Amino acid sequence: MASIGQIIFWSMIVLIFVMAGFIILLLAIAFSRSQSFVQSSDQSPVGNLGQDVVLNCKFNPKLITGMQTNDVSITWTKAGLTRPVYRYQNQAAQLQDQDPQFKGRTQLFPDAIAGGNASLLLQRVSMVDEGVYQCSVSASGASGSVSIHLWVAAYSSPTFSRSMTTLTAEAPRWFPKPNVTWTVYQGDVLNASTEFFNNSAGIFTVVSTLKLPAHTNETYTCVIENTLVVAVSQATLTGDSGLTASTDYSFNSATPSRRYLHLLLIAPLLYSYFLT
Ligand SMILES: *[C@@H]1O[C@H](CO)[C@@H](O)[C@H](O)[C@H]1NC(C)=O
Ligand SMILES: *[C@@H]1O[C@H](CO)[C@@H](O)[C@H](O)[C@H]1NC(C)=O
Ligand SMILES: *[C@@H]1O[C@H](CO)[C@@H](O)[C@H](O)[C@H]1NC(C)=O
Ligand SMILES: *[C@@H]1O[C@H](CO)[C@@H](O)[C@H](O)[C@H]1NC(C)=O
Ligand SMILES: *[C@@H]1O[C@H](CO)[C@@H](O)[C@H](O)[C@H]1NC(C)=O
């Protein structure tokens, strides 16, 4: 009969092996990710309607046999389309069978290809461009692909104007419909009235007006936010009519893979936490 002590001892041994195996698996996944031939530093870019966007894709030329970058072929495809978005082979664009949706709107960066840059420049982004793209690269001894989810929104910085008693932010192009929040100091929320004007294409103009106390010298923060984009503007009032403003953007389209990487980073911490 095994004593309680022995049972606990062997349970601990088994547990340690299982945990160690788990950690090795996680490290192997992390390692294979960092070593893969084709990667993207932004797997969920947000394009601004009507403007250009770069779909980021890079490959490691050191993994090509003899570093023969002359025979690199790059193919961009989009889920749901049978014809390619862009194809590059024999050191030239091969666009005979390109999907008509992308005609005249795509290019690579030819001078940068030998250095491992397979990024696609997509011009004049439209709503139908939204979707999952695949960047595939093959060369002697190496091949791989990465998928990139392009989101499309419309966003623009507000311009500010002030009167004696009001501060108004007006932003001409937003989609999807955003909400607007004004704060002052360390985040005290202010009451403002916001109107949306919807043009024929369904794009919104945002006009938001804040009532000001007399003779204010504050910095007001105006946040215009929709499901994809957050625009944070700081408007500083000085004297009776002075006004300076700036806007920073961030994007709400975090990918599952980024969350997954966080998990990889905290896993060893959890592991050591449970062991001690
Ligand atoms: C590729 O080159 C273009 C143009 O120089 C640049 O905008 C882009 O960031 C580069 N992408 C990568 C992955 O290096
Ligand atoms: C904001 O406006 C609403 C409706 O006009 C009003 O009920 C509320 O008291 C106001 N809040 C502040 C902090 O002024
Ligand atoms: C915006 O305008 C378009 C065309 O006028 C209309 O079809 C659409 O329903 C409007 N959208 C909203 C949210 O009002
Ligand atoms: C504003 O919109 C964002 C994105 O759609 C949402 O996450 C947030 O909760 C909204 N805030 C308010 C106050 O409605
Ligand atoms: C605002 O700033 C101006 C110039 O910097 C100054 O003359 C004025 O007294 C200030 N007003 C308030 C209410 O602080």
CSV table of C-alpha atoms and ligand atoms in Angstrom, one decimal:
chain,number,residue,atom,x,y,z
A,1,MET,CA,0.0,0.0,0.0
A,2,ALA,CA,1.3,3.4,-1.0
A,3,SER,CA,1.4,5.9,1.8
A,4,ILE,CA,-0.3,9.3,1.4
A,5,GLY,CA,3.2,10.8,1.2
A,6,GLN,CA,4.1,8.6,-1.7
A,7,ILE,CA,0.8,9.4,-3.5
A,8,ILE,CA,1.5,13.1,-3.1
A,9,PHE,CA,5.1,12.7,-4.2
A,10,TRP,CA,4.2,10.9,-7.4
A,11,SER,CA,1.3,13.2,-8.1
A,12,MET,CA,3.7,16.1,-7.9
A,13,ILE,CA,6.2,14.5,-10.2
A,14,VAL,CA,3.4,13.8,-12.8
A,15,LEU,CA,2.1,17.3,-12.4
A,16,ILE,CA,5.6,18.8,-13.0
A,17,PHE,CA,6.1,16.7,-16.1
A,18,VAL,CA,2.7,17.7,-17.5
A,19,MET,CA,3.4,21.4,-16.8
A,20,ALA,CA,6.9,21.2,-18.3
A,21,GLY,CA,5.5,19.6,-21.4
A,22,PHE,CA,2.9,22.4,-21.6
A,23,ILE,CA,5.6,25.1,-21.3
A,24,ILE,CA,7.8,23.4,-23.9
A,25,LEU,CA,4.8,23.3,-26.3
A,26,LEU,CA,4.1,27.0,-25.7
A,27,LEU,CA,7.8,27.9,-26.3
A,28,ALA,CA,7.9,25.8,-29.4
A,29,ILE,CA,4.9,27.6,-30.8
A,30,ALA,CA,6.4,31.0,-29.8
A,31,PHE,CA,9.7,30.0,-31.4
A,32,SER,CA,8.1,28.8,-34.6
A,33,ARG,CA,6.2,32.0,-34.9
A,34,SER,CA,9.3,34.1,-34.6
A,35,GLN,CA,11.2,31.9,-37.0
A,36,SER,CA,8.5,31.7,-39.7
A,37,PHE,CA,9.5,32.7,-43.3
A,38,VAL,CA,6.6,35.1,-43.8
A,39,GLN,CA,5.2,37.5,-41.3
A,40,SER,CA,3.1,40.7,-40.9
A,41,SER,CA,3.7,43.4,-38.3
A,42,ASP,CA,0.0,44.4,-38.6
A,43,GLN,CA,-2.5,41.7,-39.2
A,44,SER,CA,-5.6,43.9,-38.8
A,45,PRO,CA,-4.9,47.3,-40.4
A,46,VAL,CA,-7.7,49.9,-40.7
A,47,GLY,CA,-7.9,51.6,-44.1
A,48,ASN,CA,-9.3,55.1,-44.4
A,49,LEU,CA,-12.0,55.2,-47.1
A,50,GLY,CA,-10.8,56.7,-50.3
A,51,GLN,CA,-7.1,56.8,-49.1
A,52,ASP,CA,-4.2,54.4,-49.6
A,53,VAL,CA,-3.3,51.6,-47.2
A,54,VAL,CA,-0.3,49.3,-47.0
A,55,LEU,CA,-0.9,45.7,-46.2
A,56,ASN,CA,2.2,44.7,-44.3
A,57,CYS,CA,4.0,41.5,-45.3
A,58,LYS,CA,7.7,40.6,-44.9
A,59,PHE,CA,9.7,37.5,-45.5
A,60,ASN,CA,13.2,36.5,-44.3
A,61,PRO,CA,15.6,36.4,-47.3
A,62,LYS,CA,18.2,34.6,-45.1
A,63,LEU,CA,16.0,31.5,-45.2
A,64,ILE,CA,16.2,31.3,-49.0
A,65,THR,CA,18.7,28.8,-50.4
A,66,GLY,CA,21.8,30.7,-51.3
A,67,MET,CA,19.8,33.9,-50.6
A,68,GLN,CA,18.7,33.7,-54.3
A,69,THR,CA,16.1,36.5,-54.1
A,70,ASN,CA,15.8,36.7,-57.9
A,71,ASP,CA,13.3,33.8,-58.1
A,72,VAL,CA,11.0,35.1,-55.3
A,73,SER,CA,7.3,34.9,-56.2
A,74,ILE,CA,4.7,36.8,-54.2
A,75,THR,CA,1.0,36.2,-54.5
A,76,TRP,CA,-1.7,38.3,-52.8
A,77,THR,CA,-5.2,36.8,-52.7
A,78,LYS,CA,-8.4,37.8,-51.0
A,79,ALA,CA,-10.8,35.3,-49.4
A,80,GLY,CA,-13.9,34.9,-51.6
A,81,LEU,CA,-12.2,35.9,-54.8
A,82,THR,CA,-10.9,33.2,-57.3
A,83,ARG,CA,-8.6,35.6,-59.1
A,84,PRO,CA,-5.5,37.0,-57.4
A,85,VAL,CA,-5.2,40.6,-56.0
A,86,TYR,CA,-1.6,40.8,-57.2
A,87,ARG,CA,1.0,38.4,-58.5
A,88,TYR,CA,4.8,39.0,-58.8
A,89,GLN,CA,7.0,36.4,-60.5
A,90,ASN,CA,10.2,36.4,-62.6
A,91,GLN,CA,11.0,39.8,-61.2
A,92,ALA,CA,7.9,41.4,-62.6
A,93,ALA,CA,4.2,42.0,-61.9
A,94,GLN,CA,2.0,39.3,-63.5
A,95,LEU,CA,-1.4,41.0,-63.7
A,96,GLN,CA,-3.1,39.2,-66.6
A,97,ASP,CA,-5.6,37.4,-64.4
A,98,GLN,CA,-5.8,40.1,-61.6
A,99,ASP,CA,-9.3,40.5,-60.1
A,100,PRO,CA,-10.9,43.6,-61.8
A,101,GLN,CA,-11.8,45.0,-58.4
A,102,PHE,CA,-8.1,45.9,-57.9
A,103,LYS,CA,-7.2,47.0,-61.5
A,104,GLY,CA,-4.9,50.0,-61.4
A,105,ARG,CA,-5.0,50.2,-57.5
A,106,THR,CA,-2.2,47.9,-56.4
A,107,GLN,CA,1.5,47.8,-56.3
A,108,LEU,CA,4.4,46.2,-54.4
A,109,PHE,CA,7.6,48.0,-53.5
A,110,PRO,CA,9.9,46.5,-56.1
A,111,ASP,CA,13.1,48.0,-54.8
A,112,ALA,CA,12.5,46.5,-51.4
A,113,ILE,CA,11.5,43.0,-52.4
A,114,ALA,CA,15.1,41.6,-52.3
A,115,GLY,CA,15.3,42.9,-48.7
A,116,GLY,CA,12.2,40.9,-47.8
A,117,ASN,CA,9.4,43.4,-48.3
A,118,ALA,CA,6.3,41.9,-49.9
A,119,SER,CA,3.9,44.6,-48.6
A,120,LEU,CA,1.0,45.6,-50.9
A,121,LEU,CA,0.1,49.2,-51.5
A,122,LEU,CA,-3.7,49.4,-52.1
A,123,GLN,CA,-4.9,52.7,-53.4
A,124,ARG,CA,-8.3,54.5,-53.0
A,125,VAL,CA,-9.7,51.9,-50.5
A,126,SER,CA,-13.4,51.2,-50.8
A,127,MET,CA,-15.9,49.4,-48.5
A,128,VAL,CA,-15.8,46.2,-50.6
A,129,ASP,CA,-12.0,46.0,-50.1
A,130,GLU,CA,-12.7,44.9,-46.5
A,131,GLY,CA,-11.9,41.3,-45.8
A,132,VAL,CA,-9.1,38.7,-45.3
A,133,TYR,CA,-6.1,38.8,-47.5
A,134,GLN,CA,-3.3,36.3,-47.8
A,135,CYS,CA,0.3,37.1,-48.6
A,136,SER,CA,2.1,34.1,-50.0
A,137,VAL,CA,5.8,34.1,-50.7
A,138,SER,CA,7.8,31.2,-52.3
A,139,ALA,CA,11.4,30.9,-53.3
A,140,SER,CA,14.0,28.1,-53.5
A,141,GLY,CA,14.0,26.3,-50.2
A,142,ALA,CA,11.4,28.4,-48.4
A,143,SER,CA,7.8,29.3,-48.7
A,144,GLY,CA,5.1,30.6,-46.4
A,145,SER,CA,2.1,32.8,-46.1
A,146,VAL,CA,0.4,35.1,-43.6
A,147,SER,CA,-3.2,36.4,-43.5
A,148,ILE,CA,-4.2,40.0,-42.9
A,149,HIS,CA,-7.7,41.3,-42.1
A,150,LEU,CA,-8.2,44.7,-43.7
A,151,TRP,CA,-10.9,46.7,-42.0
A,152,VAL,CA,-12.3,49.8,-43.7
A,153,ALA,CA,-13.6,52.9,-41.9
A,154,ALA,CA,-13.8,56.6,-42.6
A,155,TYR,CA,-12.1,58.9,-40.1
A,156,SER,CA,-10.9,62.5,-40.0
A,157,SER,CA,-9.5,65.0,-37.4
A,158,PRO,CA,-12.0,67.5,-36.1
A,159,THR,CA,-11.3,71.2,-36.6
A,160,PHE,CA,-12.1,73.3,-33.6
A,161,SER,CA,-13.7,76.8,-33.4
A,162,ARG,CA,-14.7,78.9,-30.5
A,163,SER,CA,-17.1,81.6,-29.7
A,164,MET,CA,-17.4,83.5,-26.4
A,165,THR,CA,-19.4,80.7,-24.9
A,166,THR,CA,-18.9,77.6,-27.0
A,167,LEU,CA,-16.2,75.3,-28.3
A,168,THR,CA,-17.2,73.4,-31.5
A,169,ALA,CA,-15.5,70.3,-33.0
A,170,GLU,CA,-16.4,69.5,-36.6
A,171,ALA,CA,-15.1,66.3,-38.3
A,172,PRO,CA,-16.2,65.8,-41.9
A,173,ARG,CA,-15.9,62.1,-42.5
A,174,TRP,CA,-16.7,59.3,-40.1
A,175,PHE,CA,-17.9,55.7,-40.6
A,176,PRO,CA,-19.3,53.6,-38.9
A,177,LYS,CA,-21.3,56.2,-36.9
A,178,PRO,CA,-19.1,57.3,-33.9
A,179,ASN,CA,-19.9,58.7,-30.5
A,180,VAL,CA,-18.3,61.8,-29.0
A,181,THR,CA,-17.1,62.4,-25.5
A,182,TRP,CA,-15.7,65.6,-24.0
A,183,THR,CA,-13.6,65.6,-20.9
A,184,VAL,CA,-11.5,68.2,-18.9
A,185,TYR,CA,-8.9,67.8,-16.2
A,186,GLN,CA,-8.4,64.2,-15.2
A,187,GLY,CA,-11.4,62.9,-17.1
A,188,ASP,CA,-14.4,64.8,-15.8
A,189,VAL,CA,-17.1,64.2,-18.4
A,190,LEU,CA,-18.7,67.3,-19.9
A,191,ASN,CA,-22.2,67.8,-21.4
A,192,ALA,CA,-22.0,68.6,-25.1
A,193,SER,CA,-24.6,68.5,-27.8
A,194,THR,CA,-23.6,66.4,-30.9
A,195,GLU,CA,-25.2,66.3,-34.3
A,196,PHE,CA,-24.6,63.8,-37.1
A,197,PHE,CA,-25.2,64.6,-40.8
A,198,ASN,CA,-25.3,61.6,-43.0
A,199,ASN,CA,-24.4,62.1,-46.7
A,200,SER,CA,-25.6,60.1,-49.6
A,201,ALA,CA,-22.8,57.5,-49.3
A,202,GLY,CA,-23.8,57.0,-45.6
A,203,ILE,CA,-20.7,58.8,-44.3
A,204,PHE,CA,-21.2,61.0,-41.2
A,205,THR,CA,-20.2,64.6,-40.5
A,206,VAL,CA,-19.9,65.1,-36.8
A,207,VAL,CA,-20.6,68.5,-35.2
A,208,SER,CA,-20.2,68.6,-31.4
A,209,THR,CA,-20.6,71.8,-29.3
A,210,LEU,CA,-19.6,72.3,-25.8
A,211,LYS,CA,-20.8,75.2,-23.6
A,212,LEU,CA,-17.8,77.0,-22.0
A,213,PRO,CA,-17.6,78.9,-18.8
A,214,ALA,CA,-16.5,82.5,-19.4
A,215,HIS,CA,-12.7,83.2,-19.5
A,216,THR,CA,-11.4,79.7,-19.5
A,217,ASN,CA,-7.8,78.7,-20.2
A,218,GLU,CA,-8.3,75.0,-20.1
A,219,THR,CA,-7.3,72.1,-22.3
A,220,TYR,CA,-10.4,70.1,-23.4
A,221,THR,CA,-10.2,66.6,-24.7
A,222,CYS,CA,-12.6,65.5,-27.4
A,223,VAL,CA,-12.8,61.8,-28.2
A,224,ILE,CA,-14.5,60.6,-31.4
A,225,GLU,CA,-14.8,56.9,-31.4
A,226,ASN,CA,-16.4,54.1,-33.4
A,227,THR,CA,-15.9,50.3,-33.4
A,228,LEU,CA,-12.6,50.6,-35.4
A,229,VAL,CA,-11.0,54.0,-34.7
A,230,VAL,CA,-10.4,56.3,-31.7
A,231,ALA,CA,-9.4,59.9,-32.4
A,232,VAL,CA,-8.3,61.8,-29.3
A,233,SER,CA,-8.1,65.6,-29.8
A,234,GLN,CA,-6.7,68.1,-27.3
A,235,ALA,CA,-7.9,71.6,-27.7
A,236,THR,CA,-6.2,74.3,-25.6
A,237,LEU,CA,-7.9,77.7,-25.1
A,238,THR,CA,-5.8,80.7,-24.2
A,239,GLY,CA,-6.8,84.3,-23.6
A,240,ASP,CA,-10.0,85.4,-25.2
A,241,SER,CA,-9.7,83.8,-28.6
A,242,GLY,CA,-6.5,81.6,-28.7
A,243,LEU,CA,-7.0,78.0,-29.7
A,244,THR,CA,-4.5,75.2,-30.5
A,245,ALA,CA,-5.5,71.6,-31.2
A,246,SER,CA,-3.9,68.2,-32.1
A,247,THR,CA,-5.3,64.8,-32.8
A,248,ASP,CA,-3.9,61.3,-32.2
A,249,TYR,CA,-5.4,58.1,-33.6
A,250,SER,CA,-5.5,54.6,-32.4
A,251,PHE,CA,-7.3,51.5,-33.7
A,252,ASN,CA,-9.7,49.1,-32.1
A,253,SER,CA,-9.0,46.1,-34.3
A,254,ALA,CA,-6.7,44.1,-32.1
A,255,THR,CA,-6.1,40.6,-33.5
A,256,PRO,CA,-6.5,37.3,-31.6
A,257,SER,CA,-2.9,36.6,-32.3
A,258,ARG,CA,-1.8,39.6,-30.3
A,259,ARG,CA,-3.9,38.4,-27.3
A,260,TYR,CA,-2.4,35.0,-27.9
A,261,LEU,CA,1.1,36.4,-27.6
A,262,HIS,CA,0.2,38.1,-24.3
A,263,LEU,CA,-0.9,34.7,-23.1
A,264,LEU,CA,2.5,33.2,-24.1
A,265,LEU,CA,4.2,35.9,-22.1
A,266,ILE,CA,2.2,35.4,-18.9
A,267,ALA,CA,2.2,31.6,-19.1
A,268,PRO,CA,5.7,31.2,-17.6
A,269,LEU,CA,4.7,33.7,-14.8
A,270,LEU,CA,1.6,31.7,-14.0
A,271,TYR,CA,3.7,28.5,-14.0
A,272,SER,CA,6.3,29.9,-11.5
A,273,TYR,CA,3.5,31.3,-9.4
A,274,PHE,CA,1.9,27.9,-9.0
A,275,LEU,CA,5.2,26.2,-8.3
A,276,THR,CA,6.0,28.5,-5.4
B,1,LIG,C1,8.0,48.0,-47.4
B,1,LIG,O1,8.4,49.2,-48.0
B,1,LIG,C2,7.4,50.2,-47.9
B,1,LIG,C3,7.9,51.4,-48.8
B,1,LIG,O2,9.2,51.7,-48.4
B,1,LIG,C4,7.2,50.6,-46.5
B,1,LIG,O3,6.1,51.6,-46.4
B,1,LIG,C5,6.7,49.4,-45.7
B,1,LIG,O4,6.6,49.7,-44.4
B,1,LIG,C6,7.7,48.3,-45.9
B,1,LIG,N1,7.2,47.1,-45.2
B,1,LIG,C7,8.0,46.2,-44.6
B,1,LIG,C8,7.3,45.1,-44.0
B,1,LIG,O5,9.2,46.4,-44.5
B,2,LIG,C1,-26.3,67.4,-18.9
B,2,LIG,O1,-27.5,67.6,-19.7
B,2,LIG,C2,-28.6,66.9,-19.2
B,2,LIG,C3,-29.8,67.1,-20.1
B,2,LIG,O2,-29.7,68.4,-20.7
B,2,LIG,C4,-28.9,67.4,-17.7
B,2,LIG,O3,-30.0,66.6,-17.2
B,2,LIG,C5,-27.7,67.1,-16.9
B,2,LIG,O4,-28.0,67.6,-15.6
B,2,LIG,C6,-26.5,67.8,-17.4
B,2,LIG,N1,-25.3,67.4,-16.7
B,2,LIG,C7,-24.4,68.3,-16.3
B,2,LIG,C8,-23.3,67.8,-15.5
B,2,LIG,O5,-24.5,69.5,-16.6
B,3,LIG,C1,-27.7,57.6,-44.3
B,3,LIG,O1,-28.2,58.1,-45.6
B,3,LIG,C2,-28.4,57.0,-46.5
B,3,LIG,C3,-28.8,57.6,-47.9
B,3,LIG,O2,-29.4,58.9,-47.7
B,3,LIG,C4,-29.6,56.2,-46.0
B,3,LIG,O3,-29.8,55.1,-46.9
B,3,LIG,C5,-29.1,55.6,-44.6
B,3,LIG,O4,-30.2,54.9,-44.0
B,3,LIG,C6,-28.8,56.7,-43.7
B,3,LIG,N1,-28.2,56.1,-42.5
B,3,LIG,C7,-28.5,56.5,-41.3
B,3,LIG,C8,-27.9,55.8,-40.1
B,3,LIG,O5,-29.2,57.5,-41.1
B,4,LIG,C1,-18.5,54.7,-28.0
B,4,LIG,O1,-18.3,53.7,-29.0
B,4,LIG,C2,-17.4,52.7,-28.7
B,4,LIG,C3,-17.1,51.9,-30.0
B,4,LIG,O2,-18.3,51.7,-30.7
B,4,LIG,C4,-17.9,51.9,-27.6
B,4,LIG,O3,-17.0,50.9,-27.2
B,4,LIG,C5,-18.2,52.8,-26.4
B,4,LIG,O4,-18.7,52.1,-25.3
B,4,LIG,C6,-19.1,53.9,-26.8
B,4,LIG,N1,-19.2,54.8,-25.7
B,4,LIG,C7,-20.3,55.4,-25.3
B,4,LIG,C8,-20.2,56.4,-24.2
B,4,LIG,O5,-21.4,55.2,-25.9
B,5,LIG,C1,-5.7,83.1,-19.4
B,5,LIG,O1,-4.4,83.3,-20.0
B,5,LIG,C2,-4.2,84.7,-20.3
B,5,LIG,C3,-2.9,84.8,-21.0
B,5,LIG,O2,-2.1,83.7,-20.8
B,5,LIG,C4,-4.3,85.6,-19.0
B,5,LIG,O3,-4.1,86.9,-19.3
B,5,LIG,C5,-5.6,85.4,-18.4
B,5,LIG,O4,-5.7,86.1,-17.1
B,5,LIG,C6,-5.9,83.9,-18.1
B,5,LIG,N1,-7.3,83.8,-17.7
B,5,LIG,C7,-7.7,82.9,-16.7
B,5,LIG,C8,-9.1,82.9,-16.3
B,5,LIG,O5,-6.9,82.2,-16.1
